[in-house]
């Protein structure tokens, strides 16, 4: 797969270095754990993107693919009373992406973004490139720079 996605073009515009990694798509297995297994990647480097509603705004969380999002902690960090996952059916209209291909980069609108602190334990992490079958490998600090993200503790086992 050689074409660039909106997420990759966004990084190009910012002058941020990255690599693209393709993998075979199994429509029945589109979660980060299966992507890591199928592509032979270390799950501690494969990050999923989760979009939530925190009071009256949408926020984006990026965390290690085998961990769960701590919604209470995200709400606290976002300064909201409560935080809940958006419905999968609403993902395309809010972000421009589909489940299994949601990148924290180049969404329809810019949302506050939070990256779990565990991302700092790796030199680089994988995130969705914005389509199923393609990952972006980049520095977590560069991802934070590109999304104006805050590093924080938002994951739980």
mmCIF file of C-alpha atoms in Angstrom, residues 8-97:
data_model
loop_
_atom_site.group_PDB
_atom_site.id
_atom_site.type_symbol
_atom_site.label_atom_id
_atom_site.label_comp_id
_atom_site.label_asym_id
_atom_site.label_seq_id
_atom_site.Cartn_x
_atom_site.Cartn_y
_atom_site.Cartn_z
ATOM 1 C CA UNK A 8 0.132 10.912 6.643
ATOM 2 C CA UNK A 9 -0.255 14.073 4.561
ATOM 3 C CA UNK A 10 -0.953 16.003 7.785
ATOM 4 C CA UNK A 11 2.360 14.776 9.236
ATOM 5 C CA UNK A 12 4.116 15.685 5.955
ATOM 6 C CA UNK A 13 2.767 19.242 6.236
ATOM 7 C CA UNK A 14 4.148 19.469 9.778
ATOM 8 C CA UNK A 15 7.539 18.037 8.737
ATOM 9 C CA UNK A 16 7.187 15.121 11.172
ATOM 10 C CA UNK A 17 9.032 11.895 10.369
ATOM 11 C CA UNK A 18 7.092 8.629 10.332
ATOM 12 C CA UNK A 19 6.946 5.242 8.658
ATOM 13 C CA UNK A 20 3.928 3.464 7.195
ATOM 14 C CA UNK A 21 3.302 -0.182 8.048
ATOM 15 C CA UNK A 22 0.635 -2.135 6.193
ATOM 16 C CA UNK A 23 -1.120 -5.232 7.476
ATOM 17 C CA UNK A 24 -3.733 -7.622 6.160
ATOM 18 C CA UNK A 25 -7.251 -6.592 7.150
ATOM 19 C CA UNK A 26 -9.593 -9.128 8.703
ATOM 20 C CA UNK A 27 -13.014 -7.412 8.957
ATOM 21 C CA UNK A 28 -13.902 -9.687 11.889
ATOM 22 C CA UNK A 29 -10.774 -8.709 13.842
ATOM 23 C CA UNK A 30 -10.106 -4.969 13.635
ATOM 24 C CA UNK A 31 -9.044 -4.226 17.194
ATOM 25 C CA UNK A 32 -5.497 -3.216 18.137
ATOM 26 C CA UNK A 33 -4.626 -6.556 19.770
ATOM 27 C CA UNK A 34 -5.392 -8.482 16.600
ATOM 28 C CA UNK A 35 -3.624 -5.916 14.432
ATOM 29 C CA UNK A 36 -0.499 -6.327 16.579
ATOM 30 C CA UNK A 37 -0.722 -10.129 16.386
ATOM 31 C CA UNK A 38 -1.399 -10.233 12.649
ATOM 32 C CA UNK A 39 1.303 -7.692 11.795
ATOM 33 C CA UNK A 40 3.873 -9.124 14.213
ATOM 34 C CA UNK A 41 4.045 -5.925 16.244
ATOM 35 C CA UNK A 42 4.687 -5.443 19.965
ATOM 36 C CA UNK A 43 1.309 -4.623 21.549
ATOM 37 C CA UNK A 44 2.986 -2.157 23.908
ATOM 38 C CA UNK A 45 3.682 -0.044 20.810
ATOM 39 C CA UNK A 46 0.271 -0.365 19.126
ATOM 40 C CA UNK A 47 -2.062 2.430 20.211
ATOM 41 C CA UNK A 48 -5.791 2.677 19.703
ATOM 42 C CA UNK A 49 -7.769 5.868 19.277
ATOM 43 C CA UNK A 50 -10.967 6.262 21.277
ATOM 44 C CA UNK A 51 -13.366 9.163 20.879
ATOM 45 C CA UNK A 52 -15.488 10.172 23.864
ATOM 46 C CA UNK A 53 -17.953 12.816 24.862
ATOM 47 C CA UNK A 54 -16.831 14.719 27.941
ATOM 48 C CA UNK A 55 -19.783 16.818 29.056
ATOM 49 C CA UNK A 56 -20.490 18.917 25.935
ATOM 50 C CA UNK A 57 -17.322 18.322 23.922
ATOM 51 C CA UNK A 58 -15.688 15.451 22.094
ATOM 52 C CA UNK A 59 -12.227 14.376 23.239
ATOM 53 C CA UNK A 60 -9.752 11.866 21.845
ATOM 54 C CA UNK A 61 -7.809 9.318 23.878
ATOM 55 C CA UNK A 62 -4.831 7.294 22.626
ATOM 56 C CA UNK A 63 -3.762 4.294 24.654
ATOM 57 C CA UNK A 64 -1.989 0.985 24.385
ATOM 58 C CA UNK A 65 -4.105 -1.469 22.418
ATOM 59 C CA UNK A 66 -4.467 -4.114 25.124
ATOM 60 C CA UNK A 67 -5.496 -1.705 27.890
ATOM 61 C CA UNK A 68 -8.851 -0.133 28.727
ATOM 62 C CA UNK A 69 -9.662 3.532 28.962
ATOM 63 C CA UNK A 70 -10.329 4.848 32.456
ATOM 64 C CA UNK A 71 -13.325 7.077 31.703
ATOM 65 C CA UNK A 72 -13.417 8.596 35.200
ATOM 66 C CA UNK A 73 -9.767 9.628 34.970
ATOM 67 C CA UNK A 74 -10.244 11.032 31.457
ATOM 68 C CA UNK A 75 -13.245 13.059 32.652
ATOM 69 C CA UNK A 76 -11.205 14.414 35.575
ATOM 70 C CA UNK A 77 -8.266 15.373 33.345
ATOM 71 C CA UNK A 78 -10.603 16.922 30.761
ATOM 72 C CA UNK A 79 -12.331 18.927 33.505
ATOM 73 C CA UNK A 80 -15.665 17.234 32.852
ATOM 74 C CA UNK A 81 -18.255 15.783 35.215
ATOM 75 C CA UNK A 82 -18.536 12.640 33.120
ATOM 76 C CA UNK A 83 -17.078 11.042 30.057
ATOM 77 C CA UNK A 84 -18.595 8.347 27.861
ATOM 78 C CA UNK A 85 -17.670 6.549 24.667
ATOM 79 C CA UNK A 86 -19.422 7.765 21.556
ATOM 80 C CA UNK A 87 -21.553 5.312 19.598
ATOM 81 C CA UNK A 88 -19.649 3.510 16.832
ATOM 82 C CA UNK A 89 -22.299 4.627 14.322
ATOM 83 C CA UNK A 90 -21.459 8.287 15.146
ATOM 84 C CA UNK A 91 -17.705 7.900 14.617
ATOM 85 C CA UNK A 92 -17.659 8.726 10.859
ATOM 86 C CA UNK A 93 -19.757 11.883 11.151
ATOM 87 C CA UNK A 94 -17.734 13.161 14.128
ATOM 88 C CA UNK A 95 -14.217 12.217 12.992
ATOM 89 C CA UNK A 96 -14.377 11.283 9.305
ATOM 90 C CA UNK A 97 -13.021 7.834 10.182
#
